[in-house]
Amino acid sequence: MLQEKKQGMQLWHGLPLLEVEHKNGERFWAFYTNINREMFIGRLRDSEINFPEKYDQAKRENVFDCLNKKQDTSKFNSMGIVLCLTENCNLRCRYCFLNAESKGKIMPLDIMRDAIKKGAEIASEREIVVAAFGGEPCLEPSLLHEMVDYTKSICNKTKQKYSFAITTNGIMNKDVMKLLMDNKFFITISMDGIPEIQNYQRPLANGMDTYDLVEKNIKTLVDSRRNLIKIRSTITKKSVNTMPDQVRLLSKLKLNYLHFGIVIPSGRGKNADIMLQAPSSDEFIDNLKKSIELGKQLGVNVIAFPYMGVNVAPLQYCDGNLQNRIVVGASGDVSGCLEVQSKEHELFDFFKLGYYNEQNKELCINCKKTQKKQFDCADFNNAAICTDCPLQFFCGDGCPNHNYRLTGSFNHISEYNCKITKAILPYVLRQLYHSTYGE
């Protein structure tokens, strides 16, 4: 059961096949699947693709089980509870999708506690990952301390595993830094690389530079050796050609994870500065490939949207559904999207999962007043153009929010993102194949 080849790929009974070649000239078709939530890479010769015996053998080995619609692939092993502790920020990033400033709302303690409690209930026996988000969460050290203490209290009662995460601009005091280190937070630092770019794109509220402040705190965290740290860099026309330089910088700072994300037209990201717009797809593709290769040499893992879910495919791209993640805004509005933090957001009706009931003083998650069934990305991403594409197995139709921002519809796939995915995914998949079977 083969379909027309696309990008050196085709479908084999629903699984993606990729044409690969070894240095000795041997050619195979690599097939990619997920067995017990782990990627498995097999291979076939041209002559074996149409053998019923090969299909029967693969079926006995559970190679096609991940395609079974009845299989529960929508629930991860952990539950994310994202707490947007504040709408305030001490930076004025020129492209901020939240348009965060200094007079926003701060999450009340009762909302934070109920969010952790409700999230643990939804997770059932799974681990919960309690993540601080914002605005800038490090502006609220008392809430961070309470978040840690209350999570431990709840999980001691429920016997659940727990861990902590935070997304921060990297500017924090010693008390917060000690809390993050003592509790082994997974730390995502939003930082745009070399000083020239960081200071322009991510200035302080007073317009002053931020690079030296962030670098100093990164070095302290790295020296403690207690945290897994990822740098999340927003790529614009101004920064796209510095992507390899960012890899070199991370290697110098002894960091191992670099996530490139393209700027999106939301909040201050809608500004008219041409240099803060998204780069051309060709520029991003070229610099991403250079960065991946350089990262392999320097020990820096480079992450980007085309292959973020490759190890857990096939799944919808977004994990923003009630089984995997809730995002609780400072006022108690609950959604499935990090960008959508309050009912005032233009996309809240599409992503809402609940609200805070002032009368009962508790979060009401996925209840009648939300006027919508549980949010599921599958409600939106059903583009016919993806049906026969072998890469759909991995890309899951892409981020529904980004699709909306770039096309005006949740049901239309962004041609811009699609072009990047078609160039990068086969490139990465070939690397995965050769890491398994050799060159």
Short mmCIF file of C-alpha atoms in Angstrom, two decimals:
data_model
loop_
_atom_site.label_atom_id
_atom_site.label_comp_id
_atom_site.label_asym_id
_atom_site.label_seq_id
_atom_site.Cartn_x
_atom_site.Cartn_y
_atom_site.Cartn_z
CA MET A 1 0.00 0.00 0.00
CA LEU A 2 2.21 2.78 -1.33
CA GLN A 3 1.33 6.33 -2.19
CA GLU A 4 3.03 8.83 -4.48
CA LYS A 5 6.56 9.78 -3.47
CA LYS A 6 6.99 13.26 -1.96
CA GLN A 7 10.33 14.78 -0.87
CA GLY A 8 12.03 11.38 -1.28
CA MET A 9 9.36 9.90 0.94
CA GLN A 10 6.23 7.81 0.64
CA LEU A 11 3.71 6.06 2.85
CA TRP A 12 3.86 2.34 3.57
CA HIS A 13 0.57 1.17 5.05
CA GLY A 14 0.30 4.54 6.81
CA LEU A 15 3.92 4.73 8.01
CA PRO A 16 6.45 7.18 6.53
CA LEU A 17 9.20 5.73 4.35
CA LEU A 18 12.36 7.73 3.64
CA GLU A 19 14.87 6.88 0.94
CA VAL A 20 18.38 6.62 2.41
CA GLU A 21 21.80 5.80 1.02
CA HIS A 22 24.98 4.55 2.71
CA LYS A 23 28.49 5.63 1.77
CA ASN A 24 29.08 2.23 0.12
CA GLY A 25 26.18 2.88 -2.23
CA GLU A 26 23.64 0.61 -0.52
CA ARG A 27 20.11 2.05 -0.63
CA PHE A 28 17.22 1.35 1.72
CA TRP A 29 13.82 2.68 2.62
CA ALA A 30 13.77 3.61 6.30
CA PHE A 31 10.43 3.37 8.06
CA TYR A 32 9.62 5.19 11.28
CA THR A 33 7.14 4.11 13.93
CA ASN A 34 6.44 4.30 17.64
CA ILE A 35 6.40 1.14 19.75
CA ASN A 36 5.48 1.56 23.42
CA ARG A 37 6.08 5.33 23.12
CA GLU A 38 9.61 4.91 21.78
CA MET A 39 10.74 5.61 18.25
CA PHE A 40 11.66 2.54 16.21
CA ILE A 41 13.45 2.82 12.88
CA GLY A 42 13.30 -0.15 10.53
CA ARG A 43 14.40 -0.52 6.93
CA LEU A 44 13.37 -2.24 3.74
CA ARG A 45 14.98 -2.87 0.41
CA ASP A 46 13.16 -1.79 -2.74
CA SER A 47 12.32 -5.41 -3.46
CA GLU A 48 10.76 -5.91 -0.01
CA ILE A 49 8.30 -3.02 0.02
CA ASN A 50 5.56 -4.92 -1.78
CA PHE A 51 6.15 -8.29 -0.08
CA PRO A 52 3.05 -9.33 1.90
CA GLU A 53 5.40 -11.33 4.10
CA LYS A 54 7.23 -8.17 5.18
CA TYR A 55 3.96 -6.46 6.02
CA ASP A 56 2.78 -9.48 8.01
CA GLN A 57 6.09 -9.64 9.89
CA ALA A 58 5.92 -5.92 10.73
CA LYS A 59 2.34 -6.32 11.90
CA ARG A 60 3.34 -9.15 14.24
CA GLU A 61 6.04 -6.86 15.67
CA ASN A 62 3.43 -4.17 16.48
CA VAL A 63 4.94 -1.77 13.98
CA PHE A 64 1.51 -0.44 12.93
CA ASP A 65 -0.14 -0.29 16.35
CA CYS A 66 0.60 3.42 16.70
CA LEU A 67 -1.75 4.08 13.76
CA ASN A 68 -4.69 2.49 15.52
CA LYS A 69 -7.16 5.27 16.24
CA LYS A 70 -8.34 3.41 19.33
CA GLN A 71 -4.88 3.47 20.85
CA ASP A 72 -4.49 6.12 23.55
CA THR A 73 -1.69 8.27 22.15
CA SER A 74 -3.13 11.54 23.42
CA LYS A 75 -2.15 11.13 27.08
CA PHE A 76 1.47 11.75 28.04
CA ASN A 77 3.26 10.21 31.00
CA SER A 78 3.10 13.51 32.87
CA MET A 79 0.63 16.35 33.31
CA GLY A 80 1.73 19.97 32.85
CA ILE A 81 0.28 22.62 35.16
CA VAL A 82 1.37 26.01 33.81
CA LEU A 83 0.84 28.86 36.27
CA CYS A 84 1.02 32.36 34.78
CA LEU A 85 2.00 33.96 38.08
CA THR A 86 2.00 37.51 36.79
CA GLU A 87 1.29 39.59 33.71
CA ASN A 88 4.11 41.95 34.70
CA CYS A 89 7.58 41.98 33.22
CA ASN A 90 10.84 43.84 33.79
CA LEU A 91 11.78 43.63 30.10
CA ARG A 92 10.20 45.21 27.03
CA CYS A 93 10.95 42.62 24.37
CA ARG A 94 10.13 44.25 21.06
CA TYR A 95 8.16 41.24 19.79
CA CYS A 96 6.47 40.03 23.03
CA PHE A 97 3.39 37.99 22.11
CA LEU A 98 1.77 38.96 25.44
CA ASN A 99 2.61 42.66 25.22
CA ALA A 100 3.69 42.30 28.87
CA GLU A 101 4.45 45.47 30.82
CA SER A 102 4.52 46.54 34.49
CA LYS A 103 0.90 47.04 35.52
CA GLY A 104 -0.60 43.61 34.96
CA LYS A 105 -2.43 41.20 37.24
CA ILE A 106 -0.77 38.92 39.78
CA MET A 107 -2.14 35.46 40.51
CA PRO A 108 -3.89 35.18 43.93
CA LEU A 109 -2.75 32.37 46.22
CA ASP A 110 -6.11 30.60 46.20
CA ILE A 111 -6.14 30.35 42.42
CA MET A 112 -2.59 29.00 42.35
CA ARG A 113 -3.31 26.39 45.01
CA ASP A 114 -6.53 25.24 43.39
CA ALA A 115 -4.80 24.98 40.00
CA ILE A 116 -2.16 22.66 41.47
CA LYS A 117 -4.81 20.61 43.27
CA LYS A 118 -7.08 20.31 40.20
CA GLY A 119 -4.13 19.53 37.94
CA ALA A 120 -3.01 16.73 40.24
CA GLU A 121 -6.55 15.31 40.16
CA ILE A 122 -6.61 15.36 36.35
CA ALA A 123 -3.18 13.72 36.23
CA SER A 124 -4.45 10.90 38.45
CA GLU A 125 -1.45 8.65 39.08
CA ARG A 126 0.82 10.40 36.59
CA GLU A 127 3.64 12.78 37.48
CA ILE A 128 2.77 16.47 37.54
CA VAL A 129 5.13 19.09 36.14
CA VAL A 130 4.33 22.43 37.77
CA ALA A 131 5.66 25.24 35.61
CA ALA A 132 5.94 28.95 36.39
CA PHE A 133 5.23 31.26 33.47
CA GLY A 134 4.37 34.90 32.95
CA GLY A 135 4.98 37.75 32.30
CA GLU A 136 8.15 37.26 34.28
CA PRO A 137 7.54 34.78 37.15
CA CYS A 138 10.77 35.68 38.94
CA LEU A 139 9.14 39.00 39.87
CA GLU A 140 6.97 37.04 42.32
CA PRO A 141 9.37 35.14 44.63
CA SER A 142 6.73 34.58 47.34
CA LEU A 143 4.43 32.88 44.83
CA LEU A 144 7.30 30.73 43.56
CA HIS A 145 8.05 29.58 47.11
CA GLU A 146 4.39 28.81 47.74
CA MET A 147 4.14 26.97 44.41
CA VAL A 148 6.95 24.66 45.49
CA ASP A 149 5.71 24.14 49.04
CA TYR A 150 2.08 23.54 48.09
CA THR A 151 3.00 21.10 45.31
CA LYS A 152 5.08 19.06 47.74
CA SER A 153 2.22 19.09 50.24
CA ILE A 154 -0.34 17.89 47.69
CA CYS A 155 1.91 15.20 46.24
CA ASN A 156 2.87 13.88 49.65
CA LYS A 157 -0.84 13.18 50.17
CA THR A 158 -1.52 11.75 46.70
CA LYS A 159 1.82 9.87 46.44
CA GLN A 160 2.37 11.41 42.99
CA LYS A 161 5.72 12.25 41.52
CA TYR A 162 6.33 15.92 40.79
CA SER A 163 8.87 18.21 39.20
CA PHE A 164 9.19 21.93 38.58
CA ALA A 165 9.88 24.10 35.56
CA ILE A 166 10.08 27.79 34.81
CA THR A 167 10.27 30.01 31.75
CA THR A 168 12.17 33.18 32.58
CA ASN A 169 14.09 36.02 30.97
CA GLY A 170 17.03 35.07 33.20
CA ILE A 171 17.00 38.16 35.41
CA MET A 172 16.39 37.09 39.00
CA ASN A 173 17.62 37.71 42.54
CA LYS A 174 19.73 35.33 44.65
CA ASP A 175 16.72 34.08 46.62
CA VAL A 176 14.90 32.96 43.47
CA MET A 177 18.07 31.46 42.03
CA LYS A 178 18.59 29.41 45.20
CA LEU A 179 14.98 28.19 45.07
CA LEU A 180 15.42 27.04 41.46
CA MET A 181 18.67 25.28 42.23
CA ASP A 182 17.52 23.64 45.46
CA ASN A 183 14.41 22.23 43.78
CA LYS A 184 16.11 21.25 40.51
CA PHE A 185 13.83 23.29 38.25
CA PHE A 186 13.99 22.65 34.52
CA ILE A 187 14.84 26.19 33.43
CA THR A 188 13.97 27.68 30.06
CA ILE A 189 15.69 31.03 29.60
CA SER A 190 14.43 33.28 26.84
CA MET A 191 17.61 34.75 25.38
CA ASP A 192 18.33 35.79 21.82
CA GLY A 193 22.01 35.05 21.62
CA ILE A 194 24.91 37.39 21.05
CA PRO A 195 24.93 40.76 22.87
CA GLU A 196 24.04 42.86 19.83
CA ILE A 197 20.83 40.90 19.20
CA GLN A 198 19.89 40.25 22.85
CA ASN A 199 20.23 43.90 23.82
CA TYR A 200 18.23 45.14 20.84
CA GLN A 201 15.40 42.61 20.88
CA ARG A 202 15.13 42.14 24.67
CA PRO A 203 15.92 45.43 26.49
CA LEU A 204 15.01 46.24 30.09
CA ALA A 205 11.89 48.31 30.74
CA ASN A 206 14.12 51.39 31.02
CA GLY A 207 15.76 50.58 27.68
CA MET A 208 19.06 49.41 29.17
CA ASP A 209 20.95 46.32 28.01
CA THR A 210 20.24 42.83 29.38
CA TYR A 211 22.94 40.56 27.98
CA ASP A 212 25.50 40.92 30.81
CA LEU A 213 22.82 40.44 33.50
CA VAL A 214 21.53 37.25 31.89
CA GLU A 215 24.96 35.81 31.18
CA LYS A 216 26.04 36.33 34.79
CA ASN A 217 23.02 34.39 36.12
CA ILE A 218 23.47 31.63 33.55
CA LYS A 219 27.05 31.09 34.70
CA THR A 220 25.91 30.83 38.33
CA LEU A 221 23.24 28.28 37.43
CA VAL A 222 25.62 26.26 35.27
CA ASP A 223 28.27 26.20 37.99
CA SER A 224 25.76 24.76 40.46
CA ARG A 225 25.22 21.72 38.18
CA ARG A 226 21.75 21.20 39.63
CA ASN A 227 19.51 22.32 36.78
CA LEU A 228 18.75 21.28 33.25
CA ILE A 229 18.80 24.54 31.30
CA LYS A 230 17.47 25.29 27.84
CA ILE A 231 17.88 28.55 25.96
CA ARG A 232 14.87 29.59 23.88
CA SER A 233 15.82 32.05 21.14
CA THR A 234 13.30 33.98 19.04
CA ILE A 235 14.43 34.24 15.43
CA THR A 236 13.76 37.37 13.39
CA LYS A 237 15.13 38.85 10.19
CA LYS A 238 17.70 40.61 12.35
CA SER A 239 18.87 37.49 14.17
CA VAL A 240 18.53 34.66 11.63
CA ASN A 241 22.12 34.82 10.37
CA THR A 242 23.44 34.69 13.94
CA MET A 243 21.95 31.25 14.62
CA PRO A 244 25.33 29.44 14.28
CA ASP A 245 26.90 32.14 16.47
CA GLN A 246 24.33 31.31 19.14
CA VAL A 247 25.43 27.67 19.06
CA ARG A 248 29.03 28.77 19.63
CA LEU A 249 27.91 31.03 22.49
CA LEU A 250 26.04 28.22 24.24
CA SER A 251 29.05 25.95 23.94
CA LYS A 252 31.18 28.66 25.53
CA LEU A 253 28.62 29.02 28.35
CA LYS A 254 28.61 25.20 28.85
CA LEU A 255 24.94 24.88 27.87
CA ASN A 256 23.63 21.93 25.89
CA TYR A 257 20.12 22.83 24.71
CA LEU A 258 19.14 25.57 22.26
CA HIS A 259 15.58 25.97 21.01
CA PHE A 260 14.99 28.19 17.99
CA GLY A 261 11.47 29.59 17.59
CA ILE A 262 10.38 31.94 14.82
CA VAL A 263 8.74 35.20 15.88
CA ILE A 264 4.95 35.23 15.53
CA PRO A 265 2.74 38.24 14.69
CA SER A 266 0.99 38.65 18.03
CA GLY A 267 1.09 41.32 20.74
CA ARG A 268 4.11 43.56 20.17
CA GLY A 269 5.11 41.05 17.50
CA LYS A 270 2.69 42.89 15.19
CA ASN A 271 5.02 45.90 15.07
CA ALA A 272 6.10 47.52 11.82
CA ASP A 273 9.87 47.03 12.31
CA ILE A 274 10.81 44.94 9.28
CA MET A 275 13.86 43.53 11.06
CA LEU A 276 11.61 42.06 13.77
CA GLN A 277 9.50 40.13 11.29
CA ALA A 278 9.96 36.45 10.48
CA PRO A 279 12.98 35.63 8.28
CA SER A 280 12.53 34.08 4.87
CA SER A 281 11.98 30.32 4.99
CA ASP A 282 15.17 29.76 2.97
CA GLU A 283 17.27 31.80 5.41
CA PHE A 284 15.88 29.90 8.39
CA ILE A 285 16.37 26.51 6.74
CA ASP A 286 19.96 27.28 5.77
CA ASN A 287 20.94 28.59 9.20
CA LEU A 288 19.10 25.84 11.06
CA LYS A 289 21.02 23.17 9.13
CA LYS A 290 24.30 24.95 9.82
CA SER A 291 23.38 25.19 13.51
CA ILE A 292 22.46 21.51 13.77
CA GLU A 293 25.78 20.44 12.22
CA LEU A 294 27.76 22.84 14.39
CA GLY A 295 25.82 21.70 17.44
CA LYS A 296 26.85 18.08 16.77
CA GLN A 297 30.50 19.18 16.83
CA LEU A 298 30.19 21.34 19.95
CA GLY A 299 27.77 19.23 22.00
CA VAL A 300 24.80 21.58 21.70
CA ASN A 301 21.41 20.00 20.98
CA VAL A 302 19.52 22.25 18.57
CA ILE A 303 15.72 22.09 18.77
CA ALA A 304 13.18 23.58 16.36
CA PHE A 305 9.49 23.14 15.57
CA PRO A 306 9.76 20.84 12.51
CA TYR A 307 11.07 17.91 14.58
CA MET A 308 10.13 18.69 18.20
CA GLY A 309 7.70 15.76 18.39
CA VAL A 310 9.65 13.30 16.29
CA ASN A 311 10.34 10.86 19.15
CA VAL A 312 6.69 10.61 20.22
CA ALA A 313 5.01 10.61 16.80
CA PRO A 314 2.30 10.12 15.73
CA LEU A 315 0.58 12.75 17.88
CA GLN A 316 -1.08 16.07 17.31
CA TYR A 317 1.62 18.75 17.33
CA CYS A 318 0.13 20.60 20.29
CA ASP A 319 0.03 19.09 23.79
CA GLY A 320 -2.54 21.68 24.85
CA ASN A 321 -5.42 19.46 25.80
CA LEU A 322 -6.94 18.72 29.17
CA GLN A 323 -5.17 15.36 29.51
CA ASN A 324 -1.69 16.81 29.11
CA ARG A 325 -1.59 20.49 30.11
CA ILE A 326 -3.61 23.28 31.58
CA VAL A 327 -2.52 26.91 31.35
CA VAL A 328 -3.92 28.97 34.21
CA GLY A 329 -3.83 32.75 33.78
CA ALA A 330 -3.31 35.25 36.57
CA SER A 331 -7.10 35.74 36.89
CA GLY A 332 -7.88 32.03 36.84
CA ASP A 333 -8.90 31.70 33.18
CA VAL A 334 -7.84 28.26 31.94
CA SER A 335 -6.77 27.43 28.39
CA GLY A 336 -4.70 24.94 26.43
CA CYS A 337 -2.34 27.52 24.92
CA LEU A 338 0.55 29.41 26.54
CA GLU A 339 -0.30 32.54 24.59
CA VAL A 340 -3.95 32.51 25.63
CA GLN A 341 -3.89 33.46 29.31
CA SER A 342 -7.15 35.34 29.83
CA LYS A 343 -10.71 35.59 28.55
CA GLU A 344 -9.80 38.97 27.04
CA HIS A 345 -7.52 37.24 24.53
CA GLU A 346 -8.98 37.15 21.03
CA LEU A 347 -8.51 33.36 20.76
CA PHE A 348 -9.80 32.39 24.21
CA ASP A 349 -13.07 30.98 22.86
CA PHE A 350 -11.08 28.45 20.83
CA PHE A 351 -8.64 27.36 23.54
CA LYS A 352 -10.60 27.74 26.76
CA LEU A 353 -10.73 24.90 29.24
CA GLY A 354 -12.23 26.62 32.28
CA TYR A 355 -12.48 29.66 34.54
CA TYR A 356 -12.31 30.70 38.19
CA ASN A 357 -15.67 30.63 39.96
CA GLU A 358 -15.62 33.66 42.24
CA GLN A 359 -18.69 32.50 44.14
CA ASN A 360 -17.34 29.05 45.01
CA LYS A 361 -13.72 30.20 45.12
CA GLU A 362 -12.51 27.37 42.94
CA LEU A 363 -11.42 26.63 39.40
CA CYS A 364 -14.10 25.17 37.17
CA ILE A 365 -12.27 23.19 34.49
CA ASN A 366 -14.06 21.89 31.39
CA CYS A 367 -17.48 22.75 32.80
CA LYS A 368 -20.67 24.01 31.16
CA LYS A 369 -19.91 27.71 31.51
CA THR A 370 -16.95 27.35 29.15
CA GLN A 371 -19.57 26.69 26.42
CA LYS A 372 -17.27 24.31 24.63
CA LYS A 373 -16.21 20.72 24.98
CA GLN A 374 -12.67 19.90 26.01
CA PHE A 375 -10.20 21.69 23.77
CA ASP A 376 -8.48 19.34 21.33
CA CYS A 377 -6.16 20.43 18.54
CA ALA A 378 -7.81 17.80 16.36
CA ASP A 379 -10.89 20.07 16.35
CA PHE A 380 -8.93 22.49 14.18
CA ASN A 381 -6.12 20.76 12.32
CA ASN A 382 -7.89 18.75 9.63
CA ALA A 383 -6.38 20.23 6.51
CA ALA A 384 -7.00 18.02 3.49
CA ILE A 385 -3.61 18.98 2.08
CA CYS A 386 -1.93 16.95 4.85
CA THR A 387 -3.85 13.70 4.39
CA ASP A 388 -1.41 11.98 2.03
CA CYS A 389 1.78 13.70 3.17
CA PRO A 390 4.28 11.26 4.77
CA LEU A 391 5.55 14.03 7.04
CA GLN A 392 2.15 14.48 8.67
CA PHE A 393 3.06 11.49 10.84
CA PHE A 394 5.62 13.75 12.55
CA CYS A 395 4.41 17.33 12.19
CA GLY A 396 0.85 16.67 13.42
CA ASP A 397 -0.39 19.56 11.22
CA GLY A 398 1.65 22.10 13.17
CA CYS A 399 0.71 24.55 15.90
CA PRO A 400 -2.96 25.56 15.51
CA ASN A 401 -2.29 28.99 16.98
CA HIS A 402 0.56 29.67 14.56
CA ASN A 403 -1.53 28.36 11.68
CA TYR A 404 -4.23 30.84 12.64
CA ARG A 405 -1.77 33.71 12.96
CA LEU A 406 -0.21 33.01 9.57
CA THR A 407 -3.30 31.98 7.57
CA GLY A 408 -6.31 33.37 9.43
CA SER A 409 -7.73 29.87 9.94
CA PHE A 410 -7.11 26.91 12.25
CA ASN A 411 -7.94 24.58 9.35
CA HIS A 412 -5.30 25.94 6.98
CA ILE A 413 -1.71 24.87 7.30
CA SER A 414 0.88 27.63 7.07
CA GLU A 415 2.74 27.30 3.76
CA TYR A 416 5.70 29.06 5.39
CA ASN A 417 5.98 26.49 8.21
CA CYS A 418 5.18 23.66 5.81
CA LYS A 419 8.08 24.58 3.51
CA ILE A 420 10.48 24.62 6.46
CA THR A 421 9.16 21.28 7.73
CA LYS A 422 9.55 19.61 4.32
CA ALA A 423 13.15 20.79 4.11
CA ILE A 424 14.23 20.02 7.68
CA LEU A 425 12.37 16.86 8.71
CA PRO A 426 13.84 14.51 6.04
CA TYR A 427 17.26 15.97 6.85
CA VAL A 428 16.85 15.17 10.55
CA LEU A 429 15.25 11.77 9.90
CA ARG A 430 18.23 10.72 7.77
CA GLN A 431 20.53 11.66 10.64
CA LEU A 432 18.46 9.55 13.02
CA TYR A 433 18.60 6.63 10.60
CA HIS A 434 22.39 6.81 10.22
CA SER A 435 22.86 7.11 13.99
CA THR A 436 21.04 3.74 14.19
CA TYR A 437 22.47 1.89 11.19
CA GLY A 438 25.75 3.71 10.56
CA GLU A 439 26.91 5.71 7.58
#
